[in-house]
PDB file of C-alpha atoms in Angstrom:
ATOM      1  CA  UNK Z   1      68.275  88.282 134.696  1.00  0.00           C
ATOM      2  CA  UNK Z   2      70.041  89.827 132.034  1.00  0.00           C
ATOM      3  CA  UNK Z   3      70.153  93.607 131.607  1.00  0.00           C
ATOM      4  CA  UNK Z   4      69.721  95.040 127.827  1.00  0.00           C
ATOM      5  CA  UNK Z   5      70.498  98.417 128.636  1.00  0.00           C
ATOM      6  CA  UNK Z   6      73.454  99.950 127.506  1.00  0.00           C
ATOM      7  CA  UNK Z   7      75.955  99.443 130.234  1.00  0.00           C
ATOM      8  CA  UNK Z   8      77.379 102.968 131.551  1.00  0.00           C
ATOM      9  CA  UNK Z   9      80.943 104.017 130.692  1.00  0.00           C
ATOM     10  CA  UNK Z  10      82.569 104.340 134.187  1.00  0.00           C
ATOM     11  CA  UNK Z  11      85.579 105.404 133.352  1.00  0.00           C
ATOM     12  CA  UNK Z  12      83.530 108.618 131.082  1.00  0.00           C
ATOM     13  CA  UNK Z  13      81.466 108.537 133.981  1.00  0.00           C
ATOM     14  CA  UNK Z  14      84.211 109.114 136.639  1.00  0.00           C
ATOM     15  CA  UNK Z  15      85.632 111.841 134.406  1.00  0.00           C
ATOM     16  CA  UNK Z  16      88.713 113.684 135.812  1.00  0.00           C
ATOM     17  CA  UNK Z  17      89.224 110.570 138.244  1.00  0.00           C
ATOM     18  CA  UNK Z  18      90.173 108.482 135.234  1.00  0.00           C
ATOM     19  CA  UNK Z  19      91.609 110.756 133.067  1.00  0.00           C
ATOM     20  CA  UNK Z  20      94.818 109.155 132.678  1.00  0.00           C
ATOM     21  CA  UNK Z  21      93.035 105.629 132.327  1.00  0.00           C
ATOM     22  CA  UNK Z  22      90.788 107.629 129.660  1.00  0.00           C
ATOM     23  CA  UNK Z  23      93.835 108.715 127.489  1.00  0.00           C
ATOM     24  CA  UNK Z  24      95.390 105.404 127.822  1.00  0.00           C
ATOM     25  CA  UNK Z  25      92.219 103.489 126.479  1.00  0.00           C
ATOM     26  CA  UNK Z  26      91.986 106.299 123.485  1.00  0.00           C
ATOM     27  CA  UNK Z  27      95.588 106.306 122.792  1.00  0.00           C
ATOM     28  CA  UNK Z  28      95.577 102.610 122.581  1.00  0.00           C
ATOM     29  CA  UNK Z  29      92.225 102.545 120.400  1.00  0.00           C
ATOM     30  CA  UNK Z  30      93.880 105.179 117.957  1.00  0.00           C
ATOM     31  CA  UNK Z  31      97.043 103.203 117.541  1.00  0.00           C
ATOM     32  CA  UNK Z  32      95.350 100.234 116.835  1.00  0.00           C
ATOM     33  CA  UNK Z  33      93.296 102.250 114.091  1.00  0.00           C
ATOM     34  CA  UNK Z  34      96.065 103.641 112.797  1.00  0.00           C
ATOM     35  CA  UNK Z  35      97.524  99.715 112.307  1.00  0.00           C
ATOM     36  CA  UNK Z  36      94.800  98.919 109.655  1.00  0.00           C
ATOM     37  CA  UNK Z  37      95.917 102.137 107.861  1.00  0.00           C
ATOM     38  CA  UNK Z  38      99.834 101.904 108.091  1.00  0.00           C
ATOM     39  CA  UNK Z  39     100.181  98.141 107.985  1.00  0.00           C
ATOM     40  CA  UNK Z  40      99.333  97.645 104.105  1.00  0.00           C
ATOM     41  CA  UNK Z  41     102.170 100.443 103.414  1.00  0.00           C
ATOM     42  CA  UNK Z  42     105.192  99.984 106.179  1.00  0.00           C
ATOM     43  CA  UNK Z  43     105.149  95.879 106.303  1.00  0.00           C
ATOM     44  CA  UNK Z  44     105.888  94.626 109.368  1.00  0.00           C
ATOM     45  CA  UNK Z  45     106.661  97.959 111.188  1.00  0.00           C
ATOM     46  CA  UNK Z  46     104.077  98.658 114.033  1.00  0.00           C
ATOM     47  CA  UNK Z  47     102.920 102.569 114.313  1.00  0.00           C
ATOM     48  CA  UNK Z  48     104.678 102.159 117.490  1.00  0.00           C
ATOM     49  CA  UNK Z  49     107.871 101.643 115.601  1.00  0.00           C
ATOM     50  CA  UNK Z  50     107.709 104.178 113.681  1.00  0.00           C
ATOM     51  CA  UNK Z  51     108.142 107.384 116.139  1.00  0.00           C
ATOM     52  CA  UNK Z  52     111.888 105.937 116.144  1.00  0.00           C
ATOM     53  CA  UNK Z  53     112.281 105.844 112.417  1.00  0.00           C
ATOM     54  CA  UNK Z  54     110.939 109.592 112.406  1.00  0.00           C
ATOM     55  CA  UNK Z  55     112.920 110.930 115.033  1.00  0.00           C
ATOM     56  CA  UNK Z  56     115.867 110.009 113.205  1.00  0.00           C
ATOM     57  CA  UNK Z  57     114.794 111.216 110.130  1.00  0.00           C
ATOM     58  CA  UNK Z  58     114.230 114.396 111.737  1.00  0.00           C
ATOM     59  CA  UNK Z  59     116.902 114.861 114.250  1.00  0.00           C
ATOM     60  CA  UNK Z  60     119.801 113.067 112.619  1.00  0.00           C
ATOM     61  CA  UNK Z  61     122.116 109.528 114.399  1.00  0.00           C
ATOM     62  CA  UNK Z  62     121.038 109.274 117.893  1.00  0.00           C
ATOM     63  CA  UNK Z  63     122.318 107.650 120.708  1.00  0.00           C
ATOM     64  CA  UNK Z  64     120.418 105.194 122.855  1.00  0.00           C
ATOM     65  CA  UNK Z  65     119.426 108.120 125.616  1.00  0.00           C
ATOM     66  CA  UNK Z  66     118.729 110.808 123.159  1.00  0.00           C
ATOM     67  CA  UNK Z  67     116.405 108.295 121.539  1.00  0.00           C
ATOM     68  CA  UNK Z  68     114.442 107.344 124.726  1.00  0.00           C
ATOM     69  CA  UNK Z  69     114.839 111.370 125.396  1.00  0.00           C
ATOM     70  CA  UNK Z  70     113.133 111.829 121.907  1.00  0.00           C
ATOM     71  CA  UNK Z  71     110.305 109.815 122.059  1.00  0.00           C
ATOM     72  CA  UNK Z  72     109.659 110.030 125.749  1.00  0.00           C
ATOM     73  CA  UNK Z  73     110.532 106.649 126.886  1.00  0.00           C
ATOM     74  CA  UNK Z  74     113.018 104.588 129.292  1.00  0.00           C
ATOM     75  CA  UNK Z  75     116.554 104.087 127.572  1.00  0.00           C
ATOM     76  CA  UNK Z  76     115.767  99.762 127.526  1.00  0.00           C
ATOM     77  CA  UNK Z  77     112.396 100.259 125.534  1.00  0.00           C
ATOM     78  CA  UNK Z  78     114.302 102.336 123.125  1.00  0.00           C
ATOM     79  CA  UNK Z  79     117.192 100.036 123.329  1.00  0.00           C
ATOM     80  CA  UNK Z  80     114.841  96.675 122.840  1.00  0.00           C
ATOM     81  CA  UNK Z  81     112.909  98.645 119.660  1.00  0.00           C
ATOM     82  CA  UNK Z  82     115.875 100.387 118.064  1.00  0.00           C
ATOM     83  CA  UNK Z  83     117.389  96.464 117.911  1.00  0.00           C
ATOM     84  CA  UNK Z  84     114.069  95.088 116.542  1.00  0.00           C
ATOM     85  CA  UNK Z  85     114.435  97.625 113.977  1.00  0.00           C
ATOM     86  CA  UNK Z  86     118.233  96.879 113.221  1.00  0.00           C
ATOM     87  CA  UNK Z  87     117.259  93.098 112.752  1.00  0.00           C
ATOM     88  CA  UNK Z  88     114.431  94.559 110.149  1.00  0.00           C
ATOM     89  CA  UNK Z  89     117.263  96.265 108.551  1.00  0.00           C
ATOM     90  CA  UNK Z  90     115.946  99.970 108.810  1.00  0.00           C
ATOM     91  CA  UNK Z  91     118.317 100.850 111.672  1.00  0.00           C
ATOM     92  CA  UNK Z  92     121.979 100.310 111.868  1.00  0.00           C
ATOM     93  CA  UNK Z  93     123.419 100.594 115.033  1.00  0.00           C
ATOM     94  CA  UNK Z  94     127.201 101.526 116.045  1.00  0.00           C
ATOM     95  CA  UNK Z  95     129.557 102.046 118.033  1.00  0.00           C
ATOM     96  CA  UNK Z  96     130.517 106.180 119.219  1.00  0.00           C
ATOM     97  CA  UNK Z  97     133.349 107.782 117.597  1.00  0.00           C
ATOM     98  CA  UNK Z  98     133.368 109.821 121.341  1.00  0.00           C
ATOM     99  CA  UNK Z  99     132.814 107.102 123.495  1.00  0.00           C
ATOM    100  CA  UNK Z 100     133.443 103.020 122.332  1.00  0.00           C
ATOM    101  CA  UNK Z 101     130.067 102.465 125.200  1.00  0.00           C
ATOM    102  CA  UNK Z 102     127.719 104.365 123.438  1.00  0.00           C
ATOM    103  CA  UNK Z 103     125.472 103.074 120.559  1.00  0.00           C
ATOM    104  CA  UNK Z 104     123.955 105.392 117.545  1.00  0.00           C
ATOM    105  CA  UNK Z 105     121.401 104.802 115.585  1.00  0.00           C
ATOM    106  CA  UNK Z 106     120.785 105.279 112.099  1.00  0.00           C
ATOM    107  CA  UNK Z 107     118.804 104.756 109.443  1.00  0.00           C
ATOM    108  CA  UNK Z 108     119.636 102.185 106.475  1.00  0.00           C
ATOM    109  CA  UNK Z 109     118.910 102.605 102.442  1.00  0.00           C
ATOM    110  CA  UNK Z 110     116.469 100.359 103.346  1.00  0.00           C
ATOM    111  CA  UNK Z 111     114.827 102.517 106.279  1.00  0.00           C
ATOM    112  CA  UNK Z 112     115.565 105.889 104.582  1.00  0.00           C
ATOM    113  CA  UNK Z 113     112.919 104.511 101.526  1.00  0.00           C
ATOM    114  CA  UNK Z 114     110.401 103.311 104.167  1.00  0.00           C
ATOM    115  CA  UNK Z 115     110.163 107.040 105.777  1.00  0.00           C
ATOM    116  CA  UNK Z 116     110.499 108.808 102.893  1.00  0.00           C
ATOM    117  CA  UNK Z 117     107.626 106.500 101.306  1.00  0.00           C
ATOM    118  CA  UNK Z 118     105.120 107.181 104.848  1.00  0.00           C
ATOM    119  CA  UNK Z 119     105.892 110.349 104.728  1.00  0.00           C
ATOM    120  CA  UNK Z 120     104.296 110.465 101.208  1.00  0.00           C
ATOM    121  CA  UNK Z 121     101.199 108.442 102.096  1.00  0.00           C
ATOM    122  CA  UNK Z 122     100.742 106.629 105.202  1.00  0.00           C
ATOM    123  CA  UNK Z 123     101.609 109.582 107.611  1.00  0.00           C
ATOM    124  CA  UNK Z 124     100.195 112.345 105.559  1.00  0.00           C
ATOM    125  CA  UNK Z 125      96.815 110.243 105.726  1.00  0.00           C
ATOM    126  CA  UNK Z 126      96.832 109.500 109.342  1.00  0.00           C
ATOM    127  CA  UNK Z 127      97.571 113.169 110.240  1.00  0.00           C
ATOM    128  CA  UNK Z 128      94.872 114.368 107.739  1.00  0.00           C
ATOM    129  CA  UNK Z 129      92.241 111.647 109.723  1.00  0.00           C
ATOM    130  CA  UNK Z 130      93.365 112.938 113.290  1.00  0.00           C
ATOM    131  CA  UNK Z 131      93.364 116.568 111.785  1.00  0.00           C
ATOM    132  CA  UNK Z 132      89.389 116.096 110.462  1.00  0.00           C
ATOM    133  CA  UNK Z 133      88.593 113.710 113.655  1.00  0.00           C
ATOM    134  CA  UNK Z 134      90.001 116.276 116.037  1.00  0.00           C
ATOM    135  CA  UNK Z 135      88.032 119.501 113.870  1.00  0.00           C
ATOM    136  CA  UNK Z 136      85.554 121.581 115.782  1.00  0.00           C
ATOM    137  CA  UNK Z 137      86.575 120.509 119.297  1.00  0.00           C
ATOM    138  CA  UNK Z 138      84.828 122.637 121.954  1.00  0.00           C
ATOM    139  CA  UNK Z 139      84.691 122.849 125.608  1.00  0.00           C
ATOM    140  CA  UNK Z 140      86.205 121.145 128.342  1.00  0.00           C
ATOM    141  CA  UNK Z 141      88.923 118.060 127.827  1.00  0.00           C
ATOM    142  CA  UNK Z 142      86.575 115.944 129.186  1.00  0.00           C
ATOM    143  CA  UNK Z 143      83.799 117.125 126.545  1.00  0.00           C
ATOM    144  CA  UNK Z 144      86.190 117.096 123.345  1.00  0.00           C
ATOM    145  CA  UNK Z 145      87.399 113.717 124.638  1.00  0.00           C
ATOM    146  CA  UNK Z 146      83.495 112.643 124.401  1.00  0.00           C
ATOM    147  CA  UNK Z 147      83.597 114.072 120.971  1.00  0.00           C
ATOM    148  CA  UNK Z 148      86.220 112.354 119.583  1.00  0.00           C
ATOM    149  CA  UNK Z 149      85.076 108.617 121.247  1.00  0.00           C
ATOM    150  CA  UNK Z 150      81.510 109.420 119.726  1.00  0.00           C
ATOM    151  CA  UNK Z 151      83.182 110.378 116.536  1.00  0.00           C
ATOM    152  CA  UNK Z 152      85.619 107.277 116.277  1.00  0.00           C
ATOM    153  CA  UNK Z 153      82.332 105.008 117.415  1.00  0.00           C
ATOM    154  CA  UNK Z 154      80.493 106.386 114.180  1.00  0.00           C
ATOM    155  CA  UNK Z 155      83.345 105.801 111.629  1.00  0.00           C
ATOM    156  CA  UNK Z 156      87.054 104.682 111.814  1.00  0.00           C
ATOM    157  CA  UNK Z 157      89.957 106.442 111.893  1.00  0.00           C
ATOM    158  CA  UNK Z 158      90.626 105.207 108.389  1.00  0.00           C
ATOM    159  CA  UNK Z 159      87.342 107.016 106.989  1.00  0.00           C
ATOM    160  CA  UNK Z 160      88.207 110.366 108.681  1.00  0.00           C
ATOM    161  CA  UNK Z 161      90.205 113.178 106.531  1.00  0.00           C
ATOM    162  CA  UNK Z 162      89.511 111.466 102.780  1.00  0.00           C
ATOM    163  CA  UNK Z 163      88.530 114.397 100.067  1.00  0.00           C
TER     164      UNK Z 163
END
């Protein structure tokens, strides 16, 4: 027999237990919000992507590990994204004047325009919907976390921080 009931939210339900598993599942809902908002601006350029294209924009050439350092992941996913990105011509990657092993990264013409045009739109937009979504939080991690699922179940991201 089939049940009509809303089925419980376990991993809400289990609360600190799954709090990793709970960030995970909103991190992953927010960045594919944020897709339907950045996609129609930055072309073919995930919002994953795009940490990397800020980071150098903001810190100047870096190297392979200070990339990975930067963003907070292992030096081959920075290496495998920061080559996707060269072959979409918004990185160029060479050799170190210090040391022939090491590769820097930095941004292209091409990838200079792209940031400075998010920067203008796209990112000031998603900031200003995580900015209104995240507005008003109270109480414990696991109750703003509540908040900002039952928010982001009412409207999406994309509807959060217009005028």
């Amino acid at each position: 027999m089939e049940n009509h009931e809303p089925v419980e939210d376990v991993i809400a339900a289990l609360g600190y237990l799954c709090l990793g598993t709970r960030f995970k599942r909103l991190g992953e809902r927010l960045q594919a919000e944020t897709v339907s908002i950045v996609s129609a601006q930055s072309g073919s350029v995930p919002p994953s992507q795009l940490p990397f294209l800020a980071a150098i924009d903001r810190l100047g050439p870096l190297t392979v590990g200070e990339m990975a350092q930067a963003i907070g992941i292992t030096q081959p996913g920075a290496t495998k994204t920061l080559l996707h990105l060269a072959k979409l011509g918004l990185v160029d990657m060479s050799q170190s004047r210090e040391d022939r092993r090491v590769r820097v990264a930095t941004l292209t013409a091409t990838g200079q325009d792209l940031v400075a045009q998010s920067k203008a739109s796209v990112w000031k937009q998603v900031d200003a919907a995580a900015r209104e979504l995240c507005k008003g939080l109270s109480g414990t991690l696991l109750d703003q976390l509540d908040t900002i699922e039952q928010r982001l179940a009412e409207k999406p991201l994309r509807e959060w921080g217009k005028p």
